[in-house]
Amino acid sequence: MEDSNTKLIQEILSLKKRRNAIILAHNYQLGEVQDIADFVGDSLGLSQTAAKTDANVIVFCGVHFMAETASILSPDKIVLLPDIHAGCPMANMITAEELRQRKSELPPGVSVVCYVNSSAEVKAESDVCCTSANAVKVIESLEADEILFVPDQYLGHYISTKTDKKIILWPGFCHTHIRIQPQHLTNLRQEHPQAKVVVHPECRPEVITLADEVLSTGGLCKYAASSEVKEIIVGTEIGIIHRLRKENPGKKFIPASEQAVCPRMKLITLESILWSLQEMTTQVKVPEEIRLKAKVAVDKMMEIGRG
Ligand code: 13P
Ligand code: SF4
């Protein structure tokens, strides 16, 4: 296994050089994928890196909406998603048609904010986009007092506890994060009384109220590295534990639930990355008409930056 990985890694690295490619990986990727990436980060960090790279090819080790966002920001690059089935189920919980219909039912003056976990078509129908790292800051930047937030009802609910604006929710959710239950946190707190509990804002409200910190995946990595805390109960997808342990060897990270796995993220493997670079597939390219509209929403988010 070790030998075949070593050979695979050598082939990936040499082909990456030949293609002038950069490998970007989300914090939930398999450990061996994170280890060969040029950059590992959260949705916002990945978008920022994709926007400024001078590589010709971006190999996106994440899910489809992340590759689309890279294509929106860097239309001249070839964006490769090593497995075309790596889609985010939550992003598929709203279509552009459904959003248009919902907008037509709302009074004028309501702004539409879409979570970056959405299709390019949905972004094209939205006023501004946000990630979990800047959602509250994005909402606060808007003049409107009423916001339609799509598609994650739990992130939307979390935002509503941090702002005076009225947030109209869409009934989307993340299958992975809803597996984390309040009981997991209460049991683990008893076993690890010194530990801090950090959860992702995609968790259910009853989980969020039990947490010490509510952070994006990038925010969690920063918190783990910069705080004095020695033990953290991690309320998000368990792939991030690899990075947390690697960057903080003296600290202890306890998954809130071993069931918090995003199967679509795990579709990307060393084999699929090599295949992707060999065949230059699967290319993700947003049609220009949609891209230009979606870019307005994404650019506003990028200007706001991290929360
Ligand atoms: P982050 O932007 O915090 O990395 O989250 C992305 C995601 O898909 C969480 O499930
Ligand atoms: Fe989508 Fe949830 Fe997977 Fe994140 S963890 S990519 S929101 S399904």
PDB file of N, CA and C in Angstrom, residues 97-196:
ATOM      1  N   GLU A  97     -34.649  27.576 -10.774  1.00  0.00           N
ATOM      2  CA  GLU A  97     -36.082  27.745 -11.031  1.00  0.00           C
ATOM      3  C   GLU A  97     -36.849  27.894  -9.704  1.00  0.00           C
ATOM      4  N   GLU A  98     -36.519  27.046  -8.746  1.00  0.00           N
ATOM      5  CA  GLU A  98     -37.183  27.132  -7.429  1.00  0.00           C
ATOM      6  C   GLU A  98     -36.888  28.474  -6.759  1.00  0.00           C
ATOM      7  N   LEU A  99     -35.647  28.934  -6.913  1.00  0.00           N
ATOM      8  CA  LEU A  99     -35.294  30.216  -6.301  1.00  0.00           C
ATOM      9  C   LEU A  99     -36.044  31.369  -6.982  1.00  0.00           C
ATOM     10  N   ARG A 100     -36.135  31.333  -8.309  1.00  0.00           N
ATOM     11  CA  ARG A 100     -36.879  32.380  -9.028  1.00  0.00           C
ATOM     12  C   ARG A 100     -38.335  32.422  -8.536  1.00  0.00           C
ATOM     13  N   GLN A 101     -38.919  31.238  -8.376  1.00  0.00           N
ATOM     14  CA  GLN A 101     -40.310  31.145  -7.909  1.00  0.00           C
ATOM     15  C   GLN A 101     -40.455  31.768  -6.515  1.00  0.00           C
ATOM     16  N   ARG A 102     -39.533  31.412  -5.617  1.00  0.00           N
ATOM     17  CA  ARG A 102     -39.603  31.923  -4.231  1.00  0.00           C
ATOM     18  C   ARG A 102     -39.428  33.441  -4.207  1.00  0.00           C
ATOM     19  N   LYS A 103     -38.517  33.936  -5.051  1.00  0.00           N
ATOM     20  CA  LYS A 103     -38.283  35.387  -5.108  1.00  0.00           C
ATOM     21  C   LYS A 103     -39.548  36.116  -5.557  1.00  0.00           C
ATOM     22  N   SER A 104     -40.262  35.499  -6.493  1.00  0.00           N
ATOM     23  CA  SER A 104     -41.462  36.167  -7.031  1.00  0.00           C
ATOM     24  C   SER A 104     -42.560  36.272  -5.968  1.00  0.00           C
ATOM     25  N   GLU A 105     -42.476  35.463  -4.920  1.00  0.00           N
ATOM     26  CA  GLU A 105     -43.500  35.495  -3.859  1.00  0.00           C
ATOM     27  C   GLU A 105     -43.160  36.524  -2.764  1.00  0.00           C
ATOM     28  N   LEU A 106     -41.908  37.027  -2.786  1.00  0.00           N
ATOM     29  CA  LEU A 106     -41.463  37.895  -1.688  1.00  0.00           C
ATOM     30  C   LEU A 106     -41.713  39.368  -2.011  1.00  0.00           C
ATOM     31  N   PRO A 107     -41.902  40.194  -0.982  1.00  0.00           N
ATOM     32  CA  PRO A 107     -42.081  41.628  -1.244  1.00  0.00           C
ATOM     33  C   PRO A 107     -40.784  42.247  -1.782  1.00  0.00           C
ATOM     34  N   PRO A 108     -40.861  43.393  -2.482  1.00  0.00           N
ATOM     35  CA  PRO A 108     -39.641  44.021  -2.974  1.00  0.00           C
ATOM     36  C   PRO A 108     -38.754  44.433  -1.790  1.00  0.00           C
ATOM     37  N   GLY A 109     -37.458  44.505  -2.030  1.00  0.00           N
ATOM     38  CA  GLY A 109     -36.549  44.949  -0.960  1.00  0.00           C
ATOM     39  C   GLY A 109     -35.935  43.819  -0.170  1.00  0.00           C
ATOM     40  N   VAL A 110     -36.333  42.577  -0.470  1.00  0.00           N
ATOM     41  CA  VAL A 110     -35.697  41.436   0.213  1.00  0.00           C
ATOM     42  C   VAL A 110     -34.445  41.050  -0.585  1.00  0.00           C
ATOM     43  N   SER A 111     -33.289  40.986   0.081  1.00  0.00           N
ATOM     44  CA  SER A 111     -32.062  40.567  -0.611  1.00  0.00           C
ATOM     45  C   SER A 111     -31.927  39.051  -0.539  1.00  0.00           C
ATOM     46  N   VAL A 112     -31.295  38.488  -1.568  1.00  0.00           N
ATOM     47  CA  VAL A 112     -31.074  37.037  -1.594  1.00  0.00           C
ATOM     48  C   VAL A 112     -29.592  36.756  -1.352  1.00  0.00           C
ATOM     49  N   VAL A 113     -29.323  35.997  -0.291  1.00  0.00           N
ATOM     50  CA  VAL A 113     -27.950  35.591   0.012  1.00  0.00           C
ATOM     51  C   VAL A 113     -27.869  34.085  -0.153  1.00  0.00           C
ATOM     52  N   CYS A 114     -26.922  33.642  -0.972  1.00  0.00           N
ATOM     53  CA  CYS A 114     -26.781  32.184  -1.096  1.00  0.00           C
ATOM     54  C   CYS A 114     -25.471  31.744  -0.483  1.00  0.00           C
ATOM     55  N   TYR A 115     -25.562  30.644   0.219  1.00  0.00           N
ATOM     56  CA  TYR A 115     -24.375  29.969   0.746  1.00  0.00           C
ATOM     57  C   TYR A 115     -23.587  29.496  -0.463  1.00  0.00           C
ATOM     58  N   VAL A 116     -22.279  29.528  -0.363  1.00  0.00           N
ATOM     59  CA  VAL A 116     -21.435  29.122  -1.499  1.00  0.00           C
ATOM     60  C   VAL A 116     -21.712  27.661  -1.894  1.00  0.00           C
ATOM     61  N   ASN A 117     -22.259  26.879  -0.957  1.00  0.00           N
ATOM     62  CA  ASN A 117     -22.680  25.498  -1.254  1.00  0.00           C
ATOM     63  C   ASN A 117     -23.970  25.545  -2.073  1.00  0.00           C
ATOM     64  N   SER A 118     -23.840  25.967  -3.319  1.00  0.00           N
ATOM     65  CA  SER A 118     -24.989  26.101  -4.220  1.00  0.00           C
ATOM     66  C   SER A 118     -24.454  26.078  -5.647  1.00  0.00           C
ATOM     67  N   SER A 119     -25.337  25.829  -6.614  1.00  0.00           N
ATOM     68  CA  SER A 119     -24.880  25.770  -8.007  1.00  0.00           C
ATOM     69  C   SER A 119     -24.593  27.177  -8.541  1.00  0.00           C
ATOM     70  N   ALA A 120     -23.865  27.232  -9.651  1.00  0.00           N
ATOM     71  CA  ALA A 120     -23.582  28.522 -10.293  1.00  0.00           C
ATOM     72  C   ALA A 120     -24.882  29.193 -10.715  1.00  0.00           C
ATOM     73  N   GLU A 121     -25.877  28.403 -11.142  1.00  0.00           N
ATOM     74  CA  GLU A 121     -27.168  28.968 -11.573  1.00  0.00           C
ATOM     75  C   GLU A 121     -27.876  29.647 -10.401  1.00  0.00           C
ATOM     76  N   VAL A 122     -27.791  29.037  -9.222  1.00  0.00           N
ATOM     77  CA  VAL A 122     -28.408  29.639  -8.030  1.00  0.00           C
ATOM     78  C   VAL A 122     -27.640  30.906  -7.636  1.00  0.00           C
ATOM     79  N   LYS A 123     -26.327  30.862  -7.740  1.00  0.00           N
ATOM     80  CA  LYS A 123     -25.528  32.073  -7.433  1.00  0.00           C
ATOM     81  C   LYS A 123     -25.935  33.201  -8.384  1.00  0.00           C
ATOM     82  N   ALA A 124     -26.185  32.833  -9.650  1.00  0.00           N
ATOM     83  CA  ALA A 124     -26.553  33.847 -10.652  1.00  0.00           C
ATOM     84  C   ALA A 124     -27.879  34.525 -10.312  1.00  0.00           C
ATOM     85  N   GLU A 125     -28.701  33.861  -9.514  1.00  0.00           N
ATOM     86  CA  GLU A 125     -30.011  34.420  -9.120  1.00  0.00           C
ATOM     87  C   GLU A 125     -29.939  35.149  -7.779  1.00  0.00           C
ATOM     88  N   SER A 126     -28.739  35.210  -7.178  1.00  0.00           N
ATOM     89  CA  SER A 126     -28.603  35.761  -5.824  1.00  0.00           C
ATOM     90  C   SER A 126     -27.905  37.116  -5.855  1.00  0.00           C
ATOM     91  N   ASP A 127     -28.127  37.898  -4.797  1.00  0.00           N
ATOM     92  CA  ASP A 127     -27.460  39.210  -4.725  1.00  0.00           C
ATOM     93  C   ASP A 127     -26.017  39.070  -4.282  1.00  0.00           C
ATOM     94  N   VAL A 128     -25.806  38.176  -3.351  1.00  0.00           N
ATOM     95  CA  VAL A 128     -24.452  37.986  -2.820  1.00  0.00           C
ATOM     96  C   VAL A 128     -24.338  36.571  -2.282  1.00  0.00           C
ATOM     97  N   CYS A 129     -23.107  36.138  -2.228  1.00  0.00           N
ATOM     98  CA  CYS A 129     -22.787  34.787  -1.784  1.00  0.00           C
ATOM     99  C   CYS A 129     -22.059  34.883  -0.444  1.00  0.00           C
ATOM    100  N   CYS A 130     -22.010  33.813   0.324  1.00  0.00           N
ATOM    101  CA  CYS A 130     -21.183  33.827   1.540  1.00  0.00           C
ATOM    102  C   CYS A 130     -20.678  32.416   1.810  1.00  0.00           C
ATOM    103  N   THR A 131     -19.674  32.306   2.652  1.00  0.00           N
ATOM    104  CA  THR A 131     -19.266  30.984   3.151  1.00  0.00           C
ATOM    105  C   THR A 131     -19.529  30.983   4.654  1.00  0.00           C
ATOM    106  N   SER A 132     -19.223  29.872   5.302  1.00  0.00           N
ATOM    107  CA  SER A 132     -19.440  29.830   6.747  1.00  0.00           C
ATOM    108  C   SER A 132     -18.440  30.735   7.466  1.00  0.00           C
ATOM    109  N   ALA A 133     -17.358  31.148   6.771  1.00  0.00           N
ATOM    110  CA  ALA A 133     -16.345  31.999   7.404  1.00  0.00           C
ATOM    111  C   ALA A 133     -16.752  33.471   7.426  1.00  0.00           C
ATOM    112  N   ASN A 134     -17.718  33.862   6.592  1.00  0.00           N
ATOM    113  CA  ASN A 134     -18.045  35.294   6.536  1.00  0.00           C
ATOM    114  C   ASN A 134     -19.556  35.576   6.474  1.00  0.00           C
ATOM    115  N   ALA A 135     -20.372  34.561   6.773  1.00  0.00           N
ATOM    116  CA  ALA A 135     -21.821  34.694   6.582  1.00  0.00           C
ATOM    117  C   ALA A 135     -22.411  35.904   7.332  1.00  0.00           C
ATOM    118  N   VAL A 136     -22.066  36.060   8.599  1.00  0.00           N
ATOM    119  CA  VAL A 136     -22.661  37.150   9.393  1.00  0.00           C
ATOM    120  C   VAL A 136     -22.180  38.498   8.844  1.00  0.00           C
ATOM    121  N   LYS A 137     -20.899  38.572   8.503  1.00  0.00           N
ATOM    122  CA  LYS A 137     -20.346  39.829   7.965  1.00  0.00           C
ATOM    123  C   LYS A 137     -21.028  40.197   6.637  1.00  0.00           C
ATOM    124  N   VAL A 138     -21.285  39.210   5.805  1.00  0.00           N
ATOM    125  CA  VAL A 138     -21.948  39.458   4.519  1.00  0.00           C
ATOM    126  C   VAL A 138     -23.360  39.997   4.772  1.00  0.00           C
ATOM    127  N   ILE A 139     -24.093  39.343   5.671  1.00  0.00           N
ATOM    128  CA  ILE A 139     -25.471  39.770   5.961  1.00  0.00           C
ATOM    129  C   ILE A 139     -25.478  41.202   6.504  1.00  0.00           C
ATOM    130  N   GLU A 140     -24.536  41.475   7.403  1.00  0.00           N
ATOM    131  CA  GLU A 140     -24.489  42.820   8.012  1.00  0.00           C
ATOM    132  C   GLU A 140     -24.103  43.892   6.997  1.00  0.00           C
ATOM    133  N   SER A 141     -23.429  43.488   5.917  1.00  0.00           N
ATOM    134  CA  SER A 141     -22.996  44.478   4.913  1.00  0.00           C
ATOM    135  C   SER A 141     -24.159  44.954   4.038  1.00  0.00           C
ATOM    136  N   LEU A 142     -25.280  44.252   4.095  1.00  0.00           N
ATOM    137  CA  LEU A 142     -26.390  44.572   3.191  1.00  0.00           C
ATOM    138  C   LEU A 142     -27.294  45.666   3.756  1.00  0.00           C
ATOM    139  N   GLU A 143     -27.851  46.456   2.842  1.00  0.00           N
ATOM    140  CA  GLU A 143     -28.788  47.502   3.289  1.00  0.00           C
ATOM    141  C   GLU A 143     -30.129  46.910   3.693  1.00  0.00           C
ATOM    142  N   ALA A 144     -30.527  45.851   3.020  1.00  0.00           N
ATOM    143  CA  ALA A 144     -31.851  45.257   3.256  1.00  0.00           C
ATOM    144  C   ALA A 144     -31.980  44.752   4.697  1.00  0.00           C
ATOM    145  N   ASP A 145     -33.186  44.878   5.242  1.00  0.00           N
ATOM    146  CA  ASP A 145     -33.448  44.368   6.593  1.00  0.00           C
ATOM    147  C   ASP A 145     -34.035  42.965   6.567  1.00  0.00           C
ATOM    148  N   GLU A 146     -34.462  42.555   5.357  1.00  0.00           N
ATOM    149  CA  GLU A 146     -35.000  41.198   5.211  1.00  0.00           C
ATOM    150  C   GLU A 146     -34.160  40.446   4.191  1.00  0.00           C
ATOM    151  N   ILE A 147     -33.801  39.220   4.552  1.00  0.00           N
ATOM    152  CA  ILE A 147     -32.889  38.441   3.703  1.00  0.00           C
ATOM    153  C   ILE A 147     -33.499  37.056   3.470  1.00  0.00           C
ATOM    154  N   LEU A 148     -33.511  36.636   2.211  1.00  0.00           N
ATOM    155  CA  LEU A 148     -33.819  35.222   1.925  1.00  0.00           C
ATOM    156  C   LEU A 148     -32.470  34.509   1.879  1.00  0.00           C
ATOM    157  N   PHE A 149     -32.287  33.528   2.773  1.00  0.00           N
ATOM    158  CA  PHE A 149     -31.014  32.815   2.828  1.00  0.00           C
ATOM    159  C   PHE A 149     -31.208  31.391   2.330  1.00  0.00           C
ATOM    160  N   VAL A 150     -30.411  31.004   1.308  1.00  0.00           N
ATOM    161  CA  VAL A 150     -30.526  29.654   0.735  1.00  0.00           C
ATOM    162  C   VAL A 150     -29.144  29.001   0.646  1.00  0.00           C
ATOM    163  N   PRO A 151     -29.008  27.648   0.592  1.00  0.00           N
ATOM    164  CA  PRO A 151     -30.069  26.706   0.903  1.00  0.00           C
ATOM    165  C   PRO A 151     -30.021  26.155   2.335  1.00  0.00           C
ATOM    166  N   ASP A 152     -29.009  26.492   3.138  1.00  0.00           N
ATOM    167  CA  ASP A 152     -28.852  25.799   4.427  1.00  0.00           C
ATOM    168  C   ASP A 152     -29.673  26.460   5.546  1.00  0.00           C
ATOM    169  N   GLN A 153     -30.747  25.789   5.966  1.00  0.00           N
ATOM    170  CA  GLN A 153     -31.590  26.356   7.026  1.00  0.00           C
ATOM    171  C   GLN A 153     -30.828  26.496   8.349  1.00  0.00           C
ATOM    172  N   TYR A 154     -29.855  25.617   8.591  1.00  0.00           N
ATOM    173  CA  TYR A 154     -29.176  25.694   9.892  1.00  0.00           C
ATOM    174  C   TYR A 154     -28.154  26.823   9.943  1.00  0.00           C
ATOM    175  N   LEU A 155     -27.403  26.996   8.869  1.00  0.00           N
ATOM    176  CA  LEU A 155     -26.507  28.165   8.826  1.00  0.00           C
ATOM    177  C   LEU A 155     -27.369  29.431   8.874  1.00  0.00           C
ATOM    178  N   GLY A 156     -28.481  29.417   8.140  1.00  0.00           N
ATOM    179  CA  GLY A 156     -29.390  30.572   8.151  1.00  0.00           C
ATOM    180  C   GLY A 156     -29.909  30.847   9.559  1.00  0.00           C
ATOM    181  N   HIS A 157     -30.261  29.795  10.270  1.00  0.00           N
ATOM    182  CA  HIS A 157     -30.754  29.973  11.642  1.00  0.00           C
ATOM    183  C   HIS A 157     -29.648  30.534  12.540  1.00  0.00           C
ATOM    184  N   TYR A 158     -28.440  30.001  12.371  1.00  0.00           N
ATOM    185  CA  TYR A 158     -27.318  30.494  13.175  1.00  0.00           C
ATOM    186  C   TYR A 158     -27.105  31.995  12.932  1.00  0.00           C
ATOM    187  N   ILE A 159     -27.155  32.402  11.653  1.00  0.00           N
ATOM    188  CA  ILE A 159     -26.981  33.824  11.315  1.00  0.00           C
ATOM    189  C   ILE A 159     -28.064  34.654  12.012  1.00  0.00           C
ATOM    190  N   SER A 160     -29.294  34.111  12.029  1.00  0.00           N
ATOM    191  CA  SER A 160     -30.405  34.881  12.609  1.00  0.00           C
ATOM    192  C   SER A 160     -30.198  35.155  14.102  1.00  0.00           C
ATOM    193  N   THR A 161     -29.368  34.341  14.756  1.00  0.00           N
ATOM    194  CA  THR A 161     -29.085  34.587  16.183  1.00  0.00           C
ATOM    195  C   THR A 161     -27.993  35.652  16.368  1.00  0.00           C
ATOM    196  N   LYS A 162     -27.372  36.062  15.247  1.00  0.00           N
ATOM    197  CA  LYS A 162     -26.251  37.011  15.317  1.00  0.00           C
ATOM    198  C   LYS A 162     -26.575  38.356  14.678  1.00  0.00           C
ATOM    199  N   THR A 163     -27.791  38.520  14.195  1.00  0.00           N
ATOM    200  CA  THR A 163     -28.156  39.775  13.517  1.00  0.00           C
ATOM    201  C   THR A 163     -29.581  40.172  13.900  1.00  0.00           C
ATOM    202  N   ASP A 164     -29.883  41.460  13.734  1.00  0.00           N
ATOM    203  CA  ASP A 164     -31.258  41.919  13.973  1.00  0.00           C
ATOM    204  C   ASP A 164     -32.098  41.801  12.702  1.00  0.00           C
ATOM    205  N   LYS A 165     -31.451  41.476  11.580  1.00  0.00           N
ATOM    206  CA  LYS A 165     -32.201  41.384  10.323  1.00  0.00           C
ATOM    207  C   LYS A 165     -33.106  40.148  10.341  1.00  0.00           C
ATOM    208  N   LYS A 166     -34.175  40.238   9.554  1.00  0.00           N
ATOM    209  CA  LYS A 166     -35.069  39.081   9.467  1.00  0.00           C
ATOM    210  C   LYS A 166     -34.519  38.121   8.399  1.00  0.00           C
ATOM    211  N   ILE A 167     -34.315  36.875   8.786  1.00  0.00           N
ATOM    212  CA  ILE A 167     -33.762  35.890   7.844  1.00  0.00           C
ATOM    213  C   ILE A 167     -34.869  34.911   7.461  1.00  0.00           C
ATOM    214  N   ILE A 168     -35.179  34.879   6.181  1.00  0.00           N
ATOM    215  CA  ILE A 168     -36.168  33.916   5.675  1.00  0.00           C
ATOM    216  C   ILE A 168     -35.382  32.677   5.238  1.00  0.00           C
ATOM    217  N   LEU A 169     -35.790  31.523   5.753  1.00  0.00           N
ATOM    218  CA  LEU A 169     -34.988  30.306   5.538  1.00  0.00           C
ATOM    219  C   LEU A 169     -35.501  29.468   4.373  1.00  0.00           C
ATOM    220  N   TRP A 170     -34.588  28.655   3.848  1.00  0.00           N
ATOM    221  CA  TRP A 170     -34.907  27.640   2.830  1.00  0.00           C
ATOM    222  C   TRP A 170     -34.660  26.287   3.502  1.00  0.00           C
ATOM    223  N   PRO A 171     -35.480  25.265   3.204  1.00  0.00           N
ATOM    224  CA  PRO A 171     -35.348  24.028   4.009  1.00  0.00           C
ATOM    225  C   PRO A 171     -34.213  23.067   3.606  1.00  0.00           C
ATOM    226  N   GLY A 172     -33.054  23.590   3.258  1.00  0.00           N
ATOM    227  CA  GLY A 172     -31.910  22.713   2.943  1.00  0.00           C
ATOM    228  C   GLY A 172     -31.121  22.373   4.202  1.00  0.00           C
ATOM    229  N   PHE A 173     -30.295  21.343   4.115  1.00  0.00           N
ATOM    230  CA  PHE A 173     -29.470  20.938   5.266  1.00  0.00           C
ATOM    231  C   PHE A 173     -28.354  20.018   4.774  1.00  0.00           C
ATOM    232  N   CYS A 174     -27.372  19.817   5.631  1.00  0.00           N
ATOM    233  CA  CYS A 174     -26.261  18.915   5.297  1.00  0.00           C
ATOM    234  C   CYS A 174     -26.472  17.582   6.010  1.00  0.00           C
ATOM    235  N   HIS A 175     -26.553  16.506   5.218  1.00  0.00           N
ATOM    236  CA  HIS A 175     -26.746  15.158   5.776  1.00  0.00           C
ATOM    237  C   HIS A 175     -25.647  14.782   6.769  1.00  0.00           C
ATOM    238  N   THR A 176     -24.463  15.274   6.512  1.00  0.00           N
ATOM    239  CA  THR A 176     -23.311  14.897   7.352  1.00  0.00           C
ATOM    240  C   THR A 176     -23.389  15.589   8.709  1.00  0.00           C
ATOM    241  N   HIS A 177     -23.645  16.891   8.702  1.00  0.00           N
ATOM    242  CA  HIS A 177     -23.635  17.633   9.964  1.00  0.00           C
ATOM    243  C   HIS A 177     -24.840  17.327  10.849  1.00  0.00           C
ATOM    244  N   ILE A 178     -25.973  16.936  10.239  1.00  0.00           N
ATOM    245  CA  ILE A 178     -27.120  16.649  11.121  1.00  0.00           C
ATOM    246  C   ILE A 178     -26.932  15.335  11.887  1.00  0.00           C
ATOM    247  N   ARG A 179     -25.899  14.567  11.525  1.00  0.00           N
ATOM    248  CA  ARG A 179     -25.637  13.335  12.292  1.00  0.00           C
ATOM    249  C   ARG A 179     -25.052  13.643  13.666  1.00  0.00           C
ATOM    250  N   ILE A 180     -24.540  14.843  13.821  1.00  0.00           N
ATOM    251  CA  ILE A 180     -23.982  15.215  15.133  1.00  0.00           C
ATOM    252  C   ILE A 180     -25.157  15.617  16.034  1.00  0.00           C
ATOM    253  N   GLN A 181     -25.305  14.900  17.138  1.00  0.00           N
ATOM    254  CA  GLN A 181     -26.459  15.073  18.034  1.00  0.00           C
ATOM    255  C   GLN A 181     -26.020  15.710  19.357  1.00  0.00           C
ATOM    256  N   PRO A 182     -26.940  16.418  20.031  1.00  0.00           N
ATOM    257  CA  PRO A 182     -26.587  17.028  21.325  1.00  0.00           C
ATOM    258  C   PRO A 182     -25.992  16.005  22.304  1.00  0.00           C
ATOM    259  N   GLN A 183     -26.566  14.789  22.285  1.00  0.00           N
ATOM    260  CA  GLN A 183     -26.091  13.755  23.220  1.00  0.00           C
ATOM    261  C   GLN A 183     -24.607  13.425  23.021  1.00  0.00           C
ATOM    262  N   HIS A 184     -24.138  13.478  21.771  1.00  0.00           N
ATOM    263  CA  HIS A 184     -22.715  13.225  21.505  1.00  0.00           C
ATOM    264  C   HIS A 184     -21.859  14.221  22.284  1.00  0.00           C
ATOM    265  N   LEU A 185     -22.288  15.487  22.245  1.00  0.00           N
ATOM    266  CA  LEU A 185     -21.479  16.527  22.899  1.00  0.00           C
ATOM    267  C   LEU A 185     -21.552  16.413  24.418  1.00  0.00           C
ATOM    268  N   THR A 186     -22.746  16.130  24.944  1.00  0.00           N
ATOM    269  CA  THR A 186     -22.856  16.053  26.411  1.00  0.00           C
ATOM    270  C   THR A 186     -22.063  14.848  26.944  1.00  0.00           C
ATOM    271  N   ASN A 187     -22.120  13.722  26.223  1.00  0.00           N
ATOM    272  CA  ASN A 187     -21.341  12.544  26.661  1.00  0.00           C
ATOM    273  C   ASN A 187     -19.841  12.837  26.616  1.00  0.00           C
ATOM    274  N   LEU A 188     -19.399  13.437  25.500  1.00  0.00           N
ATOM    275  CA  LEU A 188     -17.960  13.679  25.353  1.00  0.00           C
ATOM    276  C   LEU A 188     -17.448  14.724  26.341  1.00  0.00           C
ATOM    277  N   ARG A 189     -18.281  15.695  26.663  1.00  0.00           N
ATOM    278  CA  ARG A 189     -17.866  16.702  27.663  1.00  0.00           C
ATOM    279  C   ARG A 189     -17.616  16.044  29.020  1.00  0.00           C
ATOM    280  N   GLN A 190     -18.445  15.038  29.336  1.00  0.00           N
ATOM    281  CA  GLN A 190     -18.247  14.339  30.615  1.00  0.00           C
ATOM    282  C   GLN A 190     -16.944  13.557  30.612  1.00  0.00           C
ATOM    283  N   GLU A 191     -16.656  12.925  29.462  1.00  0.00           N
ATOM    284  CA  GLU A 191     -15.408  12.138  29.352  1.00  0.00           C
ATOM    285  C   GLU A 191     -14.164  13.015  29.284  1.00  0.00           C
ATOM    286  N   HIS A 192     -14.330  14.221  28.716  1.00  0.00           N
ATOM    287  CA  HIS A 192     -13.174  15.124  28.517  1.00  0.00           C
ATOM    288  C   HIS A 192     -13.517  16.500  29.086  1.00  0.00           C
ATOM    289  N   PRO A 193     -13.515  16.631  30.417  1.00  0.00           N
ATOM    290  CA  PRO A 193     -13.980  17.889  31.033  1.00  0.00           C
ATOM    291  C   PRO A 193     -13.133  19.114  30.675  1.00  0.00           C
ATOM    292  N   GLN A 194     -11.889  18.899  30.263  1.00  0.00           N
ATOM    293  CA  GLN A 194     -11.027  20.057  29.922  1.00  0.00           C
ATOM    294  C   GLN A 194     -11.248  20.537  28.489  1.00  0.00           C
ATOM    295  N   ALA A 195     -11.925  19.722  27.692  1.00  0.00           N
ATOM    296  CA  ALA A 195     -11.995  20.011  26.252  1.00  0.00           C
ATOM    297  C   ALA A 195     -12.953  21.149  25.923  1.00  0.00           C
ATOM    298  N   LYS A 196     -12.636  21.876  24.863  1.00  0.00           N
ATOM    299  CA  LYS A 196     -13.565  22.870  24.300  1.00  0.00           C
ATOM    300  C   LYS A 196     -14.320  22.197  23.157  1.00  0.00           C
TER     301      LYS A 196
END
